[in-house]
Short mmCIF file of C-alpha atoms in Angstrom, two decimals:
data_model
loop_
_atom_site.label_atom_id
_atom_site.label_comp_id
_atom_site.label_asym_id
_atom_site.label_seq_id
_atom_site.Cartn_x
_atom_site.Cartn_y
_atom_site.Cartn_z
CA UNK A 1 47.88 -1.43 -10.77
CA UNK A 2 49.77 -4.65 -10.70
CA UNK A 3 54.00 -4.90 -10.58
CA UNK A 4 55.13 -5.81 -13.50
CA UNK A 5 58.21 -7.46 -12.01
CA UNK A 6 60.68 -10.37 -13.74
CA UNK A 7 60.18 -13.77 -13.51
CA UNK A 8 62.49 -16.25 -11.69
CA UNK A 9 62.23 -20.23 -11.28
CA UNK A 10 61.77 -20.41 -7.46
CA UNK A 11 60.44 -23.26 -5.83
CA UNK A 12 58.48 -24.70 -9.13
CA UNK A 13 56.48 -21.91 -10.05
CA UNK A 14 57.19 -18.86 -11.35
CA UNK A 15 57.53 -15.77 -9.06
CA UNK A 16 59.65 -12.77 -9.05
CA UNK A 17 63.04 -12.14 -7.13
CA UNK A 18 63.69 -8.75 -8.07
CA UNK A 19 64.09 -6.02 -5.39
CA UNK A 20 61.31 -3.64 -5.14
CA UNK A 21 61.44 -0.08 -5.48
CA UNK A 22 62.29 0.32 -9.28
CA UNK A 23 58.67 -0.48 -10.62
CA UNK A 24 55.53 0.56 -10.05
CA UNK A 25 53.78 -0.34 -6.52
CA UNK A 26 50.83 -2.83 -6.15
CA UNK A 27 47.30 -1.70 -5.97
CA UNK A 28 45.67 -4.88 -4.42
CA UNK A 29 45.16 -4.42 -0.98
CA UNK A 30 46.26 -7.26 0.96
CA UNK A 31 44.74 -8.47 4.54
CA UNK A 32 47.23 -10.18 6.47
CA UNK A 33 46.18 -12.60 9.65
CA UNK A 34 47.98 -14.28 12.18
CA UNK A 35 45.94 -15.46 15.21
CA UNK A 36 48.97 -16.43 17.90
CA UNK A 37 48.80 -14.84 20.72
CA UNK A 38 52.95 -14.84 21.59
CA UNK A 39 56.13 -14.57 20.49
CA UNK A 40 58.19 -15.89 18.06
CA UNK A 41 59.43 -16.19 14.38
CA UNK A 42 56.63 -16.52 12.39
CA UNK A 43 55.39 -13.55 14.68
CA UNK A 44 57.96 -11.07 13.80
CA UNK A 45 57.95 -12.22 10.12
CA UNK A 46 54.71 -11.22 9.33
CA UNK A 47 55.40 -7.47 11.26
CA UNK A 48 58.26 -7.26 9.03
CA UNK A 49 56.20 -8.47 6.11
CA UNK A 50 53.55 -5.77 6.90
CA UNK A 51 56.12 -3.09 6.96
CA UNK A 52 58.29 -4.03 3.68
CA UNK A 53 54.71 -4.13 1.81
CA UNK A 54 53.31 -0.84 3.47
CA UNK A 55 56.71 0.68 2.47
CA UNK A 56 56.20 -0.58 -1.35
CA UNK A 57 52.77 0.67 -1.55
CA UNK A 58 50.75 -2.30 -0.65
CA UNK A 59 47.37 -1.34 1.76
CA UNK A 60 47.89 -3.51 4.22
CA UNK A 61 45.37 -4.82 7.04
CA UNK A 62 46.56 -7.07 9.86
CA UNK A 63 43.93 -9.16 11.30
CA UNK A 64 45.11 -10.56 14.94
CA UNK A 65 43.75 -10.91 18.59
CA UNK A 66 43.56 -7.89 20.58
CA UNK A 67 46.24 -7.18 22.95
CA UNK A 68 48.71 -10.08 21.30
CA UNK A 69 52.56 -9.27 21.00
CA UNK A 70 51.01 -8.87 17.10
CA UNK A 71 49.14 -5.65 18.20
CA UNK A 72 51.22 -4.51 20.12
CA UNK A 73 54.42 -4.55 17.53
CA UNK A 74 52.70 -3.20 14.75
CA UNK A 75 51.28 -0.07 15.97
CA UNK A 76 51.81 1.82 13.11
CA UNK A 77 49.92 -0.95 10.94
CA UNK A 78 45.87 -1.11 10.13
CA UNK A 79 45.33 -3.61 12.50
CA UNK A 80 41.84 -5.08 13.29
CA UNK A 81 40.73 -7.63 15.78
CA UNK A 82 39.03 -11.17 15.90
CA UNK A 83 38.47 -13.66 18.52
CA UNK A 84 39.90 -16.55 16.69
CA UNK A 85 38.05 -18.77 19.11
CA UNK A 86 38.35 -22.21 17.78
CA UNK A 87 38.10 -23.88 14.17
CA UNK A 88 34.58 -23.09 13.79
CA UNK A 89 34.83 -19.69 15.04
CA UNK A 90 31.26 -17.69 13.25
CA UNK A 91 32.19 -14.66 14.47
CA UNK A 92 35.65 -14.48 13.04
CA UNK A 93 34.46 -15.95 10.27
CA UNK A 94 32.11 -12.58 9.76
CA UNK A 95 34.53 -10.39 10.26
CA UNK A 96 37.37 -11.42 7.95
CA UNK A 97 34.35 -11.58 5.49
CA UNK A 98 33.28 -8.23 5.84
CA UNK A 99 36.98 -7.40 5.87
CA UNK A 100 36.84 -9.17 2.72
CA UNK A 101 34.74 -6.82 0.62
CA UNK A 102 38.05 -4.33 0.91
CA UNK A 103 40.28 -6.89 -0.03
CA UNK A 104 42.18 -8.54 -3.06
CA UNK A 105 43.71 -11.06 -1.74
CA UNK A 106 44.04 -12.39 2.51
CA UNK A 107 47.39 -14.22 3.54
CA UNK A 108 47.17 -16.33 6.50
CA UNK A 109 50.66 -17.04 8.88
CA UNK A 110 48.99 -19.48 11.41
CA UNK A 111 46.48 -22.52 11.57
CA UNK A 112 43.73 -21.15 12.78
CA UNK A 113 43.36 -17.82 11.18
CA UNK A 114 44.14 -19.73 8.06
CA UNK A 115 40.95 -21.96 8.65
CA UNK A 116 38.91 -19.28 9.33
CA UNK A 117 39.54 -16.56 7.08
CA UNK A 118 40.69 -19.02 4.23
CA UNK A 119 36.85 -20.63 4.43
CA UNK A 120 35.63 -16.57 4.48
CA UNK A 121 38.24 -15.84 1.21
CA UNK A 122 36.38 -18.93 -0.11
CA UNK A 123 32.73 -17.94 0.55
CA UNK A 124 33.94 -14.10 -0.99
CA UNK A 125 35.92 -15.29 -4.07
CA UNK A 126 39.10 -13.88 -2.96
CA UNK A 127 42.42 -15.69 -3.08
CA UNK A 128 43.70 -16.84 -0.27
CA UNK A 129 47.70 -17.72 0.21
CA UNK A 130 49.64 -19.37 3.46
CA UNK A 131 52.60 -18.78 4.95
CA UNK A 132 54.29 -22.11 6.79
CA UNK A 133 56.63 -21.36 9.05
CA UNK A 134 57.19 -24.29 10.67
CA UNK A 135 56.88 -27.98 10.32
CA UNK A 136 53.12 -29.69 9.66
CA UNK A 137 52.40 -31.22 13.27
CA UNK A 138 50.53 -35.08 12.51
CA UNK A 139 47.99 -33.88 14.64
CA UNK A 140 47.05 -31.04 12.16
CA UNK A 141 42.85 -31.13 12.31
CA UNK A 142 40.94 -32.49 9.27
CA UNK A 143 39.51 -29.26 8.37
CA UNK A 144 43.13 -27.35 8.47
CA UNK A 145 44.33 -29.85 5.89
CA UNK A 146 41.48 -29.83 3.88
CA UNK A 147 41.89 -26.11 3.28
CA UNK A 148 45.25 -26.09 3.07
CA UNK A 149 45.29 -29.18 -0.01
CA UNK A 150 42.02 -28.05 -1.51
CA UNK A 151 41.16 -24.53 -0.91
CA UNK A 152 44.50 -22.75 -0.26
CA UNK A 153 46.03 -20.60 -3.90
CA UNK A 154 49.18 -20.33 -2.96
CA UNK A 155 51.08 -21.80 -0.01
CA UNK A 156 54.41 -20.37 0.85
CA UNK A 157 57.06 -22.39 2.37
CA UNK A 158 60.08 -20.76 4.32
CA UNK A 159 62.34 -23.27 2.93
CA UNK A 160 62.45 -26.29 0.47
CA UNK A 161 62.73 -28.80 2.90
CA UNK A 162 59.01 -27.66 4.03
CA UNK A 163 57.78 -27.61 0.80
CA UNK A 164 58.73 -31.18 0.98
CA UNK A 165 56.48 -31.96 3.98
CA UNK A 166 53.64 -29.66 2.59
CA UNK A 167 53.71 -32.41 -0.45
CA UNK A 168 53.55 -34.62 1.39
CA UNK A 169 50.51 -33.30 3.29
CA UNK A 170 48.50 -33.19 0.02
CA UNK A 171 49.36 -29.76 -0.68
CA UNK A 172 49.43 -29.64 -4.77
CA UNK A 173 53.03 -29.03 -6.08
CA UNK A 174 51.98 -26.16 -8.06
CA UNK A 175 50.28 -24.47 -5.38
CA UNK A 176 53.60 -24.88 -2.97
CA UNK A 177 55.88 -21.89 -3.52
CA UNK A 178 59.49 -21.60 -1.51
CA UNK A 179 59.85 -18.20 -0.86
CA UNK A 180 62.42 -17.83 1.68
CA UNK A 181 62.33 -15.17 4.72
CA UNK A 182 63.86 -11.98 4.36
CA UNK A 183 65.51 -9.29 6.84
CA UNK A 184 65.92 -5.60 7.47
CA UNK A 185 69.75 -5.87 6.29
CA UNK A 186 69.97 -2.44 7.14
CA UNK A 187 69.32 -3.30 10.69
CA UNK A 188 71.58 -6.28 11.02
CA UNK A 189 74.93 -5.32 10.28
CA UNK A 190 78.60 -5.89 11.77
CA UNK A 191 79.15 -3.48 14.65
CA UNK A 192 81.56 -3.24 17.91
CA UNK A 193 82.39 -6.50 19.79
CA UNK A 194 83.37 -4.39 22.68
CA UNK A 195 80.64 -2.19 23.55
CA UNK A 196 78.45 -5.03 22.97
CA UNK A 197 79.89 -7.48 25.92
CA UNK A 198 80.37 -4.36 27.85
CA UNK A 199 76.14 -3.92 27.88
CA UNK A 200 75.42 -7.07 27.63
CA UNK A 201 78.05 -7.62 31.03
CA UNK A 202 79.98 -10.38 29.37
CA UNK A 203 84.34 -10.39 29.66
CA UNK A 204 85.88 -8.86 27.31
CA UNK A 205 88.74 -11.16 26.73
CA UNK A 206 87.35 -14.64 26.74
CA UNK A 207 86.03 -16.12 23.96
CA UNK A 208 81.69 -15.73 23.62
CA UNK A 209 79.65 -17.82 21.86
CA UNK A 210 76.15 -16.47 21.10
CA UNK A 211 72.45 -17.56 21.56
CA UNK A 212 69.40 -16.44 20.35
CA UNK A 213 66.68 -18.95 20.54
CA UNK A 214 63.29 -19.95 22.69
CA UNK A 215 64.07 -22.83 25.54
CA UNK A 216 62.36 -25.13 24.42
CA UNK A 217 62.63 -28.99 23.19
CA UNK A 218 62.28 -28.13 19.30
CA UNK A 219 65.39 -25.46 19.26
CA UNK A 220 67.68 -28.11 21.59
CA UNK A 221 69.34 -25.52 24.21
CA UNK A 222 69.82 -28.86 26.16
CA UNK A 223 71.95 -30.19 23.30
CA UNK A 224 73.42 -26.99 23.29
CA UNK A 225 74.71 -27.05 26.82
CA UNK A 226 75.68 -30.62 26.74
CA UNK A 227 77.49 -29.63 23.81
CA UNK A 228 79.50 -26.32 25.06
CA UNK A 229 79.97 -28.34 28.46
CA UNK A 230 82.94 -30.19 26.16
CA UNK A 231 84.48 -26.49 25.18
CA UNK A 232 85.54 -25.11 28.75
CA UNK A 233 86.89 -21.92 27.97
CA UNK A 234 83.78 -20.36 26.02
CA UNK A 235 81.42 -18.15 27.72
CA UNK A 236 77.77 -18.63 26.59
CA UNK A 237 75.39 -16.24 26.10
CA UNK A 238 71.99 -17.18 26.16
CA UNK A 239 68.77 -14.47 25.35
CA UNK A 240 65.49 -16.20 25.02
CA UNK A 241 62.88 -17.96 27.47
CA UNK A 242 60.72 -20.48 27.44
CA UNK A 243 59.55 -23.54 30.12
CA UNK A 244 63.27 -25.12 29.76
CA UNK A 245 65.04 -22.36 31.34
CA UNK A 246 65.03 -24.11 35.20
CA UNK A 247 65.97 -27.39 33.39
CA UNK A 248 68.77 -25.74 31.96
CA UNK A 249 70.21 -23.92 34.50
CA UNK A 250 70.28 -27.14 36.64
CA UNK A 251 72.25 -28.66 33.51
CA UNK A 252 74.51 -25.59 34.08
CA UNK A 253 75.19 -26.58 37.40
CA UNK A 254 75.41 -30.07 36.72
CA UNK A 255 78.29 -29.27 34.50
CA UNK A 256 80.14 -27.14 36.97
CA UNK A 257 79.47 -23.56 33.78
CA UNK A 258 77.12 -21.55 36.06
CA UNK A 259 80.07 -18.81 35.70
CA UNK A 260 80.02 -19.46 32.05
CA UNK A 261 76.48 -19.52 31.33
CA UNK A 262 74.75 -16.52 31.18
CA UNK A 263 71.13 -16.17 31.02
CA UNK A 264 69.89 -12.80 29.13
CA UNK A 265 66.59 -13.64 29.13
CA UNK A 266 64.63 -12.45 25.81
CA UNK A 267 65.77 -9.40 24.47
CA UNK A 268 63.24 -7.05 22.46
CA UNK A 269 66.82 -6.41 20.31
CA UNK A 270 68.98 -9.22 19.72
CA UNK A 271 71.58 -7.35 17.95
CA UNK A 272 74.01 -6.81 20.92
CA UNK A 273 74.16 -10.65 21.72
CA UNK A 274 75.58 -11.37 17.69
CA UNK A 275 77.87 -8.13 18.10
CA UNK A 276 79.37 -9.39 21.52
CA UNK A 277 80.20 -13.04 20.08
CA UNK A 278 82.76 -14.56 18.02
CA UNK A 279 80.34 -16.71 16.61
CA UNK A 280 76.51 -18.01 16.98
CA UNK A 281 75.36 -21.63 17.63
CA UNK A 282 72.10 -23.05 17.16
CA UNK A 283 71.63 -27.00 17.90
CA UNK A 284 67.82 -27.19 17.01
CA UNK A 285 66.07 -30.76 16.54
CA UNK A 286 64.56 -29.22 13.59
CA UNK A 287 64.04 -25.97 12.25
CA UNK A 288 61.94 -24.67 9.04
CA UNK A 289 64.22 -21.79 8.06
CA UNK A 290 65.12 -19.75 11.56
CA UNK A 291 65.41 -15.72 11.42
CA UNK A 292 68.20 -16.32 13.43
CA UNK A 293 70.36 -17.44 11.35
CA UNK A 294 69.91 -14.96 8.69
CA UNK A 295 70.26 -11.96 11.58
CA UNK A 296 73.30 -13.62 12.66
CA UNK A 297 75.36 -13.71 9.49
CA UNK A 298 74.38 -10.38 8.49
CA UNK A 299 75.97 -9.19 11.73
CA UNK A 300 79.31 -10.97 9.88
CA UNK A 301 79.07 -13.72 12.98
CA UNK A 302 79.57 -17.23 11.29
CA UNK A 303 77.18 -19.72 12.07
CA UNK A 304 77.72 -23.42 13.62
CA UNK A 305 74.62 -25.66 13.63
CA UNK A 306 73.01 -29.32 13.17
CA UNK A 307 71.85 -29.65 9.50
CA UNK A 308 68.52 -29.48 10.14
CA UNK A 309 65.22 -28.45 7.88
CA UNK A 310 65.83 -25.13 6.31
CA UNK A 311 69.63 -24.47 7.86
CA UNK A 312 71.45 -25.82 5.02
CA UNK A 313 69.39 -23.44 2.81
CA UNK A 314 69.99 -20.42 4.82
CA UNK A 315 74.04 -20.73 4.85
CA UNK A 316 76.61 -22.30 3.03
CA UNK A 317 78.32 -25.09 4.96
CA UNK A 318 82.14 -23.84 4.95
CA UNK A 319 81.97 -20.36 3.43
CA UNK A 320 79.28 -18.81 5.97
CA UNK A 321 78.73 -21.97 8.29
CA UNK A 322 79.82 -24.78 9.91
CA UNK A 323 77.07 -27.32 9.63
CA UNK A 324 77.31 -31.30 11.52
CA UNK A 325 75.47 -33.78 11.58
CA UNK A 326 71.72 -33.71 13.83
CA UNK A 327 72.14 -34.40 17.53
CA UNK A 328 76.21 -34.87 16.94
CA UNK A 329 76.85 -32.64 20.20
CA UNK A 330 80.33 -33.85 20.17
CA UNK A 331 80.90 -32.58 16.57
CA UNK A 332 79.11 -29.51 17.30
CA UNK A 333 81.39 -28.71 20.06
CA UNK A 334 84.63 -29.69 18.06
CA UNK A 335 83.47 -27.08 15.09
CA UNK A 336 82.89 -24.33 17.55
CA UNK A 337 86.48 -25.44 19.46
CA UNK A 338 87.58 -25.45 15.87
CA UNK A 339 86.83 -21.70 14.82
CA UNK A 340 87.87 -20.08 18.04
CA UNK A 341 91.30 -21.66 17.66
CA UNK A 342 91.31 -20.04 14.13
CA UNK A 343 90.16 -16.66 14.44
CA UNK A 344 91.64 -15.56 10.79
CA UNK A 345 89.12 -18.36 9.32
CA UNK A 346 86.46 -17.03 11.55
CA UNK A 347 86.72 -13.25 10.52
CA UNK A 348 86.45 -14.53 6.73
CA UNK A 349 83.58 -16.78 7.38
CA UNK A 350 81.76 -13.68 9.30
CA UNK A 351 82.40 -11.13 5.99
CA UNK A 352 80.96 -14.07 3.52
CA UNK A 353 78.08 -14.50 6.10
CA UNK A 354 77.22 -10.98 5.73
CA UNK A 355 77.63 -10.67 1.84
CA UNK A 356 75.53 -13.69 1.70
CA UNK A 357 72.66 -12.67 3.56
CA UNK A 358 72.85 -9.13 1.82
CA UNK A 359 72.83 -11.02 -1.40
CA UNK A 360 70.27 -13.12 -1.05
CA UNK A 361 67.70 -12.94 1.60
CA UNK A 362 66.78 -9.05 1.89
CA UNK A 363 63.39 -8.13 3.05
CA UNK A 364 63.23 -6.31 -0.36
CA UNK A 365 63.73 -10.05 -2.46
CA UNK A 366 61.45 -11.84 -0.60
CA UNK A 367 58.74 -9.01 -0.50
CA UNK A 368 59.33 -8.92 -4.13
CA UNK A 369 58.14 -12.48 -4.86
CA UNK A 370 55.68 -11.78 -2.22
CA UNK A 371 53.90 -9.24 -4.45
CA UNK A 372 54.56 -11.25 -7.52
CA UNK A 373 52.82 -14.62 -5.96
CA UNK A 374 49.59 -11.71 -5.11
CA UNK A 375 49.57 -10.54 -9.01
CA UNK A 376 49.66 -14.30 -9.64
CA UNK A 377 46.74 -15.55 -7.49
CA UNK A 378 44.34 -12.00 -8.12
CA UNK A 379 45.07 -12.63 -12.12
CA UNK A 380 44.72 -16.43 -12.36
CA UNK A 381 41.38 -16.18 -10.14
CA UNK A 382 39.94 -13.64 -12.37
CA UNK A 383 40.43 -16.33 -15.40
CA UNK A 384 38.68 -18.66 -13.00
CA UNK A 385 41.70 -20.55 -11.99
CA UNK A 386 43.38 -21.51 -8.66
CA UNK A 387 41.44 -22.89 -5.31
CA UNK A 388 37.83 -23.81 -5.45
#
């Protein structure tokens, strides 16, 4: 039984952005895939995914590797397992087709399981739809792009300024759908500053800046120090790792902050670092459309980053954020030195953060025009339509 859900103009097609929960759930049972082994956004989106649709009465199936941070997180999900070898993995191949034959529709999050399972859709007739979560790399394999232009329904992009790049990687602009991420709005919410530093060990008194990001080059926690090493009084409070964590805390030093640096190390939880800062920074090189920044200003902390990729698109600049130019570490320093000295401006950009987010990028509105995108694909495919 199919949603029968209103339609929207979002992202040049047609897709719903009505909150679930008022119509009737779909039938189609959906197999989700994501082959990466680790950590990180795209990782925890497609849990979250799993959930919101399992919770709307979607069947859900999560294909991943055994023993990932994927199987591990989503115990409570259908979760099968597949080698995911390389791009011309048989034996994957198999198994998403046998997974197939229960199957309306498979949604690939990563490169690989998209290859694999998108040429096993193809060989089963089932419609196959992928989630980008990042920027195309150049080095993206001939196959990948051939089933991502040619062979690919639907393909989802976080943000508009990677539906952009998906254009211009051949992907057809009626098959590229923005459809940006969603959170758990219930989880992120405002909640005491104090009892956060007082976990977390931060002072109580001094103003705290917050972090939540992976060390590494993309997400620019070297621009970030070079950037707070120009704000003195701020205490910075890092949770994440990744291989730029030595090279960082030798920047620390460098810049005479080891006693206002403070390594958390990644957190399973991230909520305590937003609660225990006045406000959170990000100074990525580029970013798609970060779940950080959503989380963030739902916890009513105003955001100061580089307008990069998807950022713009996730906050407004002045109401929720305080957006400067890429790689300006001097301007991003001023706009954080500019906030703390206002605190009255601050408060009022954290409660428009968190209406915002609330408003406009719930789990529930994105896994609404999730479901309407799978009614899409499932109905045009049975008229014969969509990816050959």
């Amino acid at each position: 039984m199919l949603l029968t859900a209103r339609a929207e103009r979002f992202g040049g097609v047609e897709e719903s952005g009505r909150p679930l929960g008022k119509g009737r759930p779909m039938g189609a049972p959906v197999l989700l895939c994501n082959e990466n082994r680790g950590f990180g956004g795209g990782e925890v989106h497609t849990v979250a995914l799993a959930r919101v649709l399992a919770r709307h009465g979607c069947a859900i199936t999560l294909l991943c590797r055994r023993d990932s941070w994927l199987d591990g997180a989503a115990a409570e999900i259908d979760r099968r397992h597949a080698p995911f070898a390389n791009e011309i993995d048989a034996l994957t191949v198999l198994k998403a087709g046998l997974l197939l034959r229960h199957h309306s529709v498979a949604h690939a999050h990563a490169g690989r399981d998209h290859l694999l399972v998108g040429t096993a859709a193809r060989l089963r007739g089932v419609p196959m739809v992928r989630t980008l979560h990042s920027f195309l790399e150049p080095s993206l394999s001939g196959l990948s792009r051939r089933v991502l232009q040619r062979h690919t329904d639907r393909v989802i992009c976080v943000s508009n300024a990677l539906r952009a790049q998906a254009l211009e990687y051949g992907v057809p602009p009626d098959r590229a759908v923005v459809i940006p991420n969603g959170i758990d709005v219930s989880r992120f919410a405002p909640s005491g500053q104090e009892a956060a530093r007082r976990a977390l060990g931060l002072p109580l008194e001094a103003p705290v800046v917050g972090v939540v990001s992976g060390l590494w080059d993309l997400k620019g926690p070297d621009l970030l120090l070079e950037a707070m090493a120009r704000v003195p009084r701020v205490t910075v409070a890092i949770a994440g790792d990744g291989p730029m964590e030595a090279q960082l805390r030798g920047m620390a030093e460098a810049h005479a902050m080891t006693d206002r640096v403070v390594f958390l190390g990644r957190l399973s939880d991230p909520r305590p670092v937003y609660a225990a800062a006045d406000l959170v920074v990000m100074a990525s090189r580029q970013d798609a459309f970060p779940l950080v920044a959503l989380e963030a200003q739902a916890c009513g902390r105003p955001l100061v980053a580089f307008a990069v990729g998807g950022i713009p698109e996730a906050s407004v600049n002045g109401v929720t954020s305080v957006l400067v130019e890429p790689l300006d570490t001097a301007g991003l320093a001023q706009a954080v030195s500019a906030l703390l000295d206002d605190p009255a401006r601050a408060e009022a950009m954290g409660r428009a953060a968190e209406a915002h987010v609330r408003e406009h990028f719930s789990e529930d509105v994105m896994a609404g025009r999730v479901i309407a995108l799978y009614e899409a694909v499932i109905e045009a495919r049975a008229r014969g339509e969509n990816a050959r």
